[in-house]
Amino acid sequence: MVRAAAAAVIAGSLVASLTSCALLSRESDGSDTPDREQPGPTLADGPPPPDWKDVRSTSGLIYSVPPEWEVGDPYGDTGSGPDAGSDWGSGYVTVANAIADPGYCPLAGMSFRVLSGISQTALPGDAREQAESASRAMADSIDRRFTQAGAEVPVPEARNIGVSGVPAWYVSLRGEVRPPRNICTPPTIRFDTIAVSTRTPDGGDASLVFVLMADEGEPGTVPGETIDAVVASLRFENSV
């Protein structure tokens, strides 16, 4: 299956149902709850480069991308804006979308080197479980749908990180594509997930999810350090 076909079914088996939820407060309420989830270390070593573009979501989450990336809905009309929804499959819809090198492959109706976005609404459930289940679903899709002969896609355990002081969980996986490959299929498919803890209005666990898919391992792909910096730039817009 060509790389472009992957774009049409990007996360076919990812979590389906979405629900409106409230952000987990980053302000202390003065209580000393011993079992409250604590944020881990931030991924960022510093702010993104000054010429990078900010990609905003209505949830308050924001990330930054290089100036040549397109910001908006990569599957919709040009200029539809960063809050236009993109369906990654099974009802998993992202906003705050960004895309690098759209149309790079001459065989494809839709191809890209990098695609990223933030879930349109919060997803119910524990953030670690969301990060790991989304990653397992993508690993399965990479193996079964995105390649002609499958791929080896180990799924690491989620890492506890912090996003503007909010607890979050991060998984970065690599799918090593088995030959034969066509010119639209890279040697390696990268998929990153960050699930940021939130709460439902009634206090239940939920998460906002950032996802990114990228090509690796051949000329023309976006450098890994650039992808790392995009992922690390995820933050809340009103953070200091």
PDB file of C-alpha atoms in Angstrom:
ATOM      1  CA  MET A   1       0.000   0.000   0.000  1.00  0.00           C
ATOM      2  CA  VAL A   2       1.443   3.390  -0.907  1.00  0.00           C
ATOM      3  CA  ARG A   3       2.343   5.923   1.743  1.00  0.00           C
ATOM      4  CA  ALA A   4      -0.548   8.122   0.629  1.00  0.00           C
ATOM      5  CA  ALA A   5      -3.072   5.423   1.356  1.00  0.00           C
ATOM      6  CA  ALA A   6      -1.951   5.615   4.956  1.00  0.00           C
ATOM      7  CA  ALA A   7      -3.110   9.216   5.087  1.00  0.00           C
ATOM      8  CA  ALA A   8      -6.671   8.171   4.375  1.00  0.00           C
ATOM      9  CA  VAL A   9      -6.787   5.675   7.261  1.00  0.00           C
ATOM     10  CA  ILE A  10      -4.300   7.299   9.617  1.00  0.00           C
ATOM     11  CA  ALA A  11      -5.506   5.796  12.839  1.00  0.00           C
ATOM     12  CA  GLY A  12      -8.282   3.486  11.786  1.00  0.00           C
ATOM     13  CA  SER A  13      -8.426   1.642  15.077  1.00  0.00           C
ATOM     14  CA  LEU A  14      -7.785   4.516  17.453  1.00  0.00           C
ATOM     15  CA  VAL A  15     -10.206   5.349  20.224  1.00  0.00           C
ATOM     16  CA  ALA A  16     -13.600   6.226  18.764  1.00  0.00           C
ATOM     17  CA  SER A  17     -15.815   8.156  21.162  1.00  0.00           C
ATOM     18  CA  LEU A  18     -15.044  11.734  22.165  1.00  0.00           C
ATOM     19  CA  THR A  19     -16.552  13.812  24.928  1.00  0.00           C
ATOM     20  CA  SER A  20     -16.381  17.398  26.123  1.00  0.00           C
ATOM     21  CA  CYS A  21     -14.231  17.759  29.241  1.00  0.00           C
ATOM     22  CA  ALA A  22     -12.767  20.513  31.372  1.00  0.00           C
ATOM     23  CA  LEU A  23      -9.052  21.166  31.673  1.00  0.00           C
ATOM     24  CA  LEU A  24      -7.310  19.927  34.785  1.00  0.00           C
ATOM     25  CA  SER A  25      -6.528  23.009  36.809  1.00  0.00           C
ATOM     26  CA  ARG A  26      -2.860  23.912  37.021  1.00  0.00           C
ATOM     27  CA  GLU A  27      -3.490  25.967  40.142  1.00  0.00           C
ATOM     28  CA  SER A  28      -3.038  24.382  43.540  1.00  0.00           C
ATOM     29  CA  ASP A  29      -6.229  24.090  45.566  1.00  0.00           C
ATOM     30  CA  GLY A  30      -4.284  24.029  48.816  1.00  0.00           C
ATOM     31  CA  SER A  31      -4.951  20.358  49.495  1.00  0.00           C
ATOM     32  CA  ASP A  32      -2.257  17.732  50.034  1.00  0.00           C
ATOM     33  CA  THR A  33      -3.817  14.808  48.242  1.00  0.00           C
ATOM     34  CA  PRO A  34      -1.087  12.125  48.414  1.00  0.00           C
ATOM     35  CA  ASP A  35      -2.210  10.129  45.373  1.00  0.00           C
ATOM     36  CA  ARG A  36      -2.563  13.079  43.005  1.00  0.00           C
ATOM     37  CA  GLU A  37      -0.712  12.429  39.766  1.00  0.00           C
ATOM     38  CA  GLN A  38       2.439  14.507  39.516  1.00  0.00           C
ATOM     39  CA  PRO A  39       3.967  15.899  36.304  1.00  0.00           C
ATOM     40  CA  GLY A  40       7.273  14.493  35.111  1.00  0.00           C
ATOM     41  CA  PRO A  41      10.087  16.452  33.441  1.00  0.00           C
ATOM     42  CA  THR A  42       9.362  18.663  30.473  1.00  0.00           C
ATOM     43  CA  LEU A  43      10.641  17.573  27.053  1.00  0.00           C
ATOM     44  CA  ALA A  44      11.728  21.077  26.048  1.00  0.00           C
ATOM     45  CA  ASP A  45      15.209  22.437  26.699  1.00  0.00           C
ATOM     46  CA  GLY A  46      13.982  25.946  25.956  1.00  0.00           C
ATOM     47  CA  PRO A  47      11.523  27.924  23.841  1.00  0.00           C
ATOM     48  CA  PRO A  48      11.038  27.081  20.158  1.00  0.00           C
ATOM     49  CA  PRO A  49      12.988  29.117  17.585  1.00  0.00           C
ATOM     50  CA  PRO A  50      11.617  32.667  17.210  1.00  0.00           C
ATOM     51  CA  ASP A  51      10.661  32.221  13.546  1.00  0.00           C
ATOM     52  CA  TRP A  52       8.535  29.110  14.180  1.00  0.00           C
ATOM     53  CA  LYS A  53       4.752  29.321  13.849  1.00  0.00           C
ATOM     54  CA  ASP A  54       2.422  28.623  16.773  1.00  0.00           C
ATOM     55  CA  VAL A  55      -0.389  26.126  16.202  1.00  0.00           C
ATOM     56  CA  ARG A  56      -3.275  26.738  18.601  1.00  0.00           C
ATOM     57  CA  SER A  57      -6.248  24.666  19.728  1.00  0.00           C
ATOM     58  CA  THR A  58      -9.382  25.856  21.491  1.00  0.00           C
ATOM     59  CA  SER A  59      -8.430  23.666  24.472  1.00  0.00           C
ATOM     60  CA  GLY A  60      -5.535  26.018  25.245  1.00  0.00           C
ATOM     61  CA  LEU A  61      -2.859  23.571  24.109  1.00  0.00           C
ATOM     62  CA  ILE A  62      -0.385  25.002  21.621  1.00  0.00           C
ATOM     63  CA  TYR A  63       2.718  23.776  19.812  1.00  0.00           C
ATOM     64  CA  SER A  64       5.148  25.291  17.316  1.00  0.00           C
ATOM     65  CA  VAL A  65       6.340  24.234  13.867  1.00  0.00           C
ATOM     66  CA  PRO A  66       8.973  25.432  11.381  1.00  0.00           C
ATOM     67  CA  PRO A  67       7.960  28.402   9.211  1.00  0.00           C
ATOM     68  CA  GLU A  68       7.676  26.329   6.001  1.00  0.00           C
ATOM     69  CA  TRP A  69       5.079  23.928   7.454  1.00  0.00           C
ATOM     70  CA  GLU A  70       1.438  24.485   6.546  1.00  0.00           C
ATOM     71  CA  VAL A  71      -0.937  25.193   9.402  1.00  0.00           C
ATOM     72  CA  GLY A  72      -4.602  24.354   9.068  1.00  0.00           C
ATOM     73  CA  ASP A  73      -6.686  21.396   7.956  1.00  0.00           C
ATOM     74  CA  PRO A  74      -4.497  19.163   5.736  1.00  0.00           C
ATOM     75  CA  TYR A  75      -7.521  17.247   4.459  1.00  0.00           C
ATOM     76  CA  GLY A  76      -9.820  20.196   3.896  1.00  0.00           C
ATOM     77  CA  ASP A  77      -9.900  23.389   1.902  1.00  0.00           C
ATOM     78  CA  THR A  78      -6.843  25.612   1.903  1.00  0.00           C
ATOM     79  CA  GLY A  79      -7.131  28.340   4.488  1.00  0.00           C
ATOM     80  CA  SER A  80      -9.761  26.547   6.536  1.00  0.00           C
ATOM     81  CA  GLY A  81      -7.865  27.402   9.701  1.00  0.00           C
ATOM     82  CA  PRO A  82      -6.189  25.530  12.535  1.00  0.00           C
ATOM     83  CA  ASP A  83      -9.477  24.519  14.156  1.00  0.00           C
ATOM     84  CA  ALA A  84     -10.905  22.724  11.135  1.00  0.00           C
ATOM     85  CA  GLY A  85     -11.287  19.030  11.982  1.00  0.00           C
ATOM     86  CA  SER A  86      -9.211  16.258  10.400  1.00  0.00           C
ATOM     87  CA  ASP A  87     -10.480  12.707  10.790  1.00  0.00           C
ATOM     88  CA  TRP A  88      -7.692  10.270  11.673  1.00  0.00           C
ATOM     89  CA  GLY A  89     -10.163   7.377  11.617  1.00  0.00           C
ATOM     90  CA  SER A  90     -12.874   5.895  13.842  1.00  0.00           C
ATOM     91  CA  GLY A  91     -14.054   9.306  14.984  1.00  0.00           C
ATOM     92  CA  TYR A  92     -10.619  10.421  16.165  1.00  0.00           C
ATOM     93  CA  VAL A  93     -10.658  14.040  15.049  1.00  0.00           C
ATOM     94  CA  THR A  94      -7.839  16.547  15.434  1.00  0.00           C
ATOM     95  CA  VAL A  95      -7.691  20.321  15.284  1.00  0.00           C
ATOM     96  CA  ALA A  96      -4.599  22.552  15.409  1.00  0.00           C
ATOM     97  CA  ASN A  97      -3.275  20.575  12.461  1.00  0.00           C
ATOM     98  CA  ALA A  98       0.091  21.112  10.784  1.00  0.00           C
ATOM     99  CA  ILE A  99       1.696  19.361   7.824  1.00  0.00           C
ATOM    100  CA  ALA A 100       5.176  19.228   6.283  1.00  0.00           C
ATOM    101  CA  ASP A 101       5.880  18.576   2.596  1.00  0.00           C
ATOM    102  CA  PRO A 102       2.338  17.784   1.425  1.00  0.00           C
ATOM    103  CA  GLY A 103       2.245  16.151  -1.987  1.00  0.00           C
ATOM    104  CA  TYR A 104       5.914  15.146  -1.953  1.00  0.00           C
ATOM    105  CA  CYS A 105       5.240  11.759  -3.595  1.00  0.00           C
ATOM    106  CA  PRO A 106       4.225  11.791  -7.298  1.00  0.00           C
ATOM    107  CA  LEU A 107       2.234   8.553  -6.920  1.00  0.00           C
ATOM    108  CA  ALA A 108       0.004   9.917  -4.236  1.00  0.00           C
ATOM    109  CA  GLY A 109      -3.207  11.862  -4.197  1.00  0.00           C
ATOM    110  CA  MET A 110      -2.327  12.832  -0.614  1.00  0.00           C
ATOM    111  CA  SER A 111       1.162  12.425   0.794  1.00  0.00           C
ATOM    112  CA  PHE A 112       3.133  14.121   3.534  1.00  0.00           C
ATOM    113  CA  ARG A 113       6.378  13.908   5.439  1.00  0.00           C
ATOM    114  CA  VAL A 114       4.894  14.969   8.782  1.00  0.00           C
ATOM    115  CA  LEU A 115       1.345  15.380  10.046  1.00  0.00           C
ATOM    116  CA  SER A 116       0.375  16.548  13.534  1.00  0.00           C
ATOM    117  CA  GLY A 117      -2.673  17.656  15.478  1.00  0.00           C
ATOM    118  CA  ILE A 118      -4.462  17.880  18.829  1.00  0.00           C
ATOM    119  CA  SER A 119      -7.657  16.006  19.669  1.00  0.00           C
ATOM    120  CA  GLN A 120     -10.723  18.110  18.978  1.00  0.00           C
ATOM    121  CA  THR A 121     -12.097  17.407  22.434  1.00  0.00           C
ATOM    122  CA  ALA A 122     -10.841  15.565  25.485  1.00  0.00           C
ATOM    123  CA  LEU A 123     -11.037  11.780  25.498  1.00  0.00           C
ATOM    124  CA  PRO A 124     -12.409   9.989  28.563  1.00  0.00           C
ATOM    125  CA  GLY A 125     -10.050   7.808  30.558  1.00  0.00           C
ATOM    126  CA  ASP A 126      -6.658   7.828  32.214  1.00  0.00           C
ATOM    127  CA  ALA A 127      -3.993   9.744  30.254  1.00  0.00           C
ATOM    128  CA  ARG A 128      -1.417   6.955  30.413  1.00  0.00           C
ATOM    129  CA  GLU A 129      -3.946   4.460  29.113  1.00  0.00           C
ATOM    130  CA  GLN A 130      -4.903   6.861  26.316  1.00  0.00           C
ATOM    131  CA  ALA A 131      -1.280   7.332  25.238  1.00  0.00           C
ATOM    132  CA  GLU A 132      -0.535   3.619  25.260  1.00  0.00           C
ATOM    133  CA  SER A 133      -3.783   2.487  23.633  1.00  0.00           C
ATOM    134  CA  ALA A 134      -3.464   5.063  20.837  1.00  0.00           C
ATOM    135  CA  SER A 135       0.122   3.956  20.260  1.00  0.00           C
ATOM    136  CA  ARG A 136      -0.801   0.271  20.169  1.00  0.00           C
ATOM    137  CA  ALA A 137      -3.576   1.014  17.696  1.00  0.00           C
ATOM    138  CA  MET A 138      -1.194   2.954  15.471  1.00  0.00           C
ATOM    139  CA  ALA A 139       1.410   0.177  15.684  1.00  0.00           C
ATOM    140  CA  ASP A 140      -1.226  -2.256  14.461  1.00  0.00           C
ATOM    141  CA  SER A 141      -2.249   0.101  11.649  1.00  0.00           C
ATOM    142  CA  ILE A 142       1.352   0.596  10.532  1.00  0.00           C
ATOM    143  CA  ASP A 143       1.860  -3.149  10.407  1.00  0.00           C
ATOM    144  CA  ARG A 144      -1.398  -4.063   8.674  1.00  0.00           C
ATOM    145  CA  ARG A 145      -2.460  -1.024   6.649  1.00  0.00           C
ATOM    146  CA  PHE A 146       0.415   1.266   5.838  1.00  0.00           C
ATOM    147  CA  THR A 147       2.823  -1.217   4.267  1.00  0.00           C
ATOM    148  CA  GLN A 148       2.825  -3.983   1.662  1.00  0.00           C
ATOM    149  CA  ALA A 149       4.714  -6.567   3.724  1.00  0.00           C
ATOM    150  CA  GLY A 150       4.067  -5.313   7.238  1.00  0.00           C
ATOM    151  CA  ALA A 151       6.426  -3.724   9.730  1.00  0.00           C
ATOM    152  CA  GLU A 152       8.112  -4.354  13.045  1.00  0.00           C
ATOM    153  CA  VAL A 153       6.541  -1.869  15.461  1.00  0.00           C
ATOM    154  CA  PRO A 154       7.519  -2.290  19.121  1.00  0.00           C
ATOM    155  CA  VAL A 155       5.521  -0.043  21.470  1.00  0.00           C
ATOM    156  CA  PRO A 156       7.533   1.393  24.384  1.00  0.00           C
ATOM    157  CA  GLU A 157       5.955   2.057  27.750  1.00  0.00           C
ATOM    158  CA  ALA A 158       4.615   5.560  28.212  1.00  0.00           C
ATOM    159  CA  ARG A 159       6.900   8.082  29.915  1.00  0.00           C
ATOM    160  CA  ASN A 160       5.587  10.438  32.577  1.00  0.00           C
ATOM    161  CA  ILE A 161       6.297  14.042  31.500  1.00  0.00           C
ATOM    162  CA  GLY A 162       4.972  17.507  32.265  1.00  0.00           C
ATOM    163  CA  VAL A 163       3.211  19.921  29.909  1.00  0.00           C
ATOM    164  CA  SER A 164       3.158  23.400  31.479  1.00  0.00           C
ATOM    165  CA  GLY A 165       3.077  21.761  34.893  1.00  0.00           C
ATOM    166  CA  VAL A 166       0.245  19.371  34.010  1.00  0.00           C
ATOM    167  CA  PRO A 167       0.849  15.591  34.219  1.00  0.00           C
ATOM    168  CA  ALA A 168       1.135  13.946  30.800  1.00  0.00           C
ATOM    169  CA  TRP A 169       2.277  10.670  29.230  1.00  0.00           C
ATOM    170  CA  TYR A 170       4.457  10.323  26.148  1.00  0.00           C
ATOM    171  CA  VAL A 171       5.059   7.442  23.728  1.00  0.00           C
ATOM    172  CA  SER A 172       7.324   7.618  20.669  1.00  0.00           C
ATOM    173  CA  LEU A 173       7.385   4.513  18.473  1.00  0.00           C
ATOM    174  CA  ARG A 174       9.067   3.496  15.231  1.00  0.00           C
ATOM    175  CA  GLY A 175       7.679   1.135  12.608  1.00  0.00           C
ATOM    176  CA  GLU A 176      10.490  -0.524  10.640  1.00  0.00           C
ATOM    177  CA  VAL A 177       8.936  -1.319   7.267  1.00  0.00           C
ATOM    178  CA  ARG A 178       9.668  -4.710   5.720  1.00  0.00           C
ATOM    179  CA  PRO A 179      10.610  -4.769   2.026  1.00  0.00           C
ATOM    180  CA  PRO A 180       9.481  -4.435  -0.655  1.00  0.00           C
ATOM    181  CA  ARG A 181       8.748  -0.729  -0.334  1.00  0.00           C
ATOM    182  CA  ASN A 182       7.559   1.666  -2.994  1.00  0.00           C
ATOM    183  CA  ILE A 183       8.730   5.251  -3.365  1.00  0.00           C
ATOM    184  CA  CYS A 184       5.911   6.557  -1.165  1.00  0.00           C
ATOM    185  CA  THR A 185       6.754   4.298   1.786  1.00  0.00           C
ATOM    186  CA  PRO A 186       9.675   5.341   4.012  1.00  0.00           C
ATOM    187  CA  PRO A 187      11.986   2.832   5.722  1.00  0.00           C
ATOM    188  CA  THR A 188      10.680   3.971   9.102  1.00  0.00           C
ATOM    189  CA  ILE A 189       7.355   5.448  10.195  1.00  0.00           C
ATOM    190  CA  ARG A 190       7.462   7.435  13.430  1.00  0.00           C
ATOM    191  CA  PHE A 191       4.415   8.034  15.583  1.00  0.00           C
ATOM    192  CA  ASP A 192       4.382  10.191  18.724  1.00  0.00           C
ATOM    193  CA  THR A 193       1.556  10.520  21.246  1.00  0.00           C
ATOM    194  CA  ILE A 194       1.290  12.859  24.234  1.00  0.00           C
ATOM    195  CA  ALA A 195      -1.814  12.522  26.398  1.00  0.00           C
ATOM    196  CA  VAL A 196      -2.257  15.470  28.791  1.00  0.00           C
ATOM    197  CA  SER A 197      -4.335  14.828  31.903  1.00  0.00           C
ATOM    198  CA  THR A 198      -7.653  16.652  32.210  1.00  0.00           C
ATOM    199  CA  ARG A 199     -10.913  16.185  34.070  1.00  0.00           C
ATOM    200  CA  THR A 200     -14.502  15.738  32.999  1.00  0.00           C
ATOM    201  CA  PRO A 201     -17.041  18.164  34.520  1.00  0.00           C
ATOM    202  CA  ASP A 202     -17.913  15.511  37.106  1.00  0.00           C
ATOM    203  CA  GLY A 203     -14.262  14.962  38.047  1.00  0.00           C
ATOM    204  CA  GLY A 204     -13.524  11.856  35.998  1.00  0.00           C
ATOM    205  CA  ASP A 205     -10.231  11.153  34.279  1.00  0.00           C
ATOM    206  CA  ALA A 206      -9.776  12.402  30.709  1.00  0.00           C
ATOM    207  CA  SER A 207      -7.012  13.605  28.431  1.00  0.00           C
ATOM    208  CA  LEU A 208      -6.218  15.902  25.544  1.00  0.00           C
ATOM    209  CA  VAL A 209      -4.085  14.062  23.008  1.00  0.00           C
ATOM    210  CA  PHE A 210      -1.361  15.388  20.701  1.00  0.00           C
ATOM    211  CA  VAL A 211      -0.372  13.081  17.834  1.00  0.00           C
ATOM    212  CA  LEU A 212       2.345  13.290  15.207  1.00  0.00           C
ATOM    213  CA  MET A 213       3.255  10.971  12.331  1.00  0.00           C
ATOM    214  CA  ALA A 214       6.510  11.325  10.372  1.00  0.00           C
ATOM    215  CA  ASP A 215       8.709   9.609   7.794  1.00  0.00           C
ATOM    216  CA  GLU A 216      12.274   8.646   8.729  1.00  0.00           C
ATOM    217  CA  GLY A 217      15.299   7.000   7.196  1.00  0.00           C
ATOM    218  CA  GLU A 218      15.613   8.393   3.671  1.00  0.00           C
ATOM    219  CA  PRO A 219      16.597  11.628   1.880  1.00  0.00           C
ATOM    220  CA  GLY A 220      13.996  14.358   2.047  1.00  0.00           C
ATOM    221  CA  THR A 221      12.560  13.527   5.444  1.00  0.00           C
ATOM    222  CA  VAL A 222      12.377  16.165   8.164  1.00  0.00           C
ATOM    223  CA  PRO A 223      15.394  15.862  10.511  1.00  0.00           C
ATOM    224  CA  GLY A 224      14.695  13.985  13.723  1.00  0.00           C
ATOM    225  CA  GLU A 225      15.885  16.857  15.866  1.00  0.00           C
ATOM    226  CA  THR A 226      13.273  19.105  14.238  1.00  0.00           C
ATOM    227  CA  ILE A 227      10.510  16.582  14.965  1.00  0.00           C
ATOM    228  CA  ASP A 228      11.770  16.279  18.552  1.00  0.00           C
ATOM    229  CA  ALA A 229      11.579  20.063  18.934  1.00  0.00           C
ATOM    230  CA  VAL A 230       8.015  20.192  17.569  1.00  0.00           C
ATOM    231  CA  VAL A 231       6.906  17.494  20.030  1.00  0.00           C
ATOM    232  CA  ALA A 232       8.725  19.170  22.910  1.00  0.00           C
ATOM    233  CA  SER A 233       7.064  22.519  22.166  1.00  0.00           C
ATOM    234  CA  LEU A 234       3.619  21.299  23.297  1.00  0.00           C
ATOM    235  CA  ARG A 235       2.401  23.588  26.062  1.00  0.00           C
ATOM    236  CA  PHE A 236      -0.560  25.562  27.337  1.00  0.00           C
ATOM    237  CA  GLU A 237      -0.835  28.986  25.766  1.00  0.00           C
ATOM    238  CA  ASN A 238      -1.304  30.855  29.031  1.00  0.00           C
ATOM    239  CA  SER A 239       1.701  29.217  30.692  1.00  0.00           C
ATOM    240  CA  VAL A 240       4.698  31.280  31.689  1.00  0.00           C
TER     241      VAL A 240
END
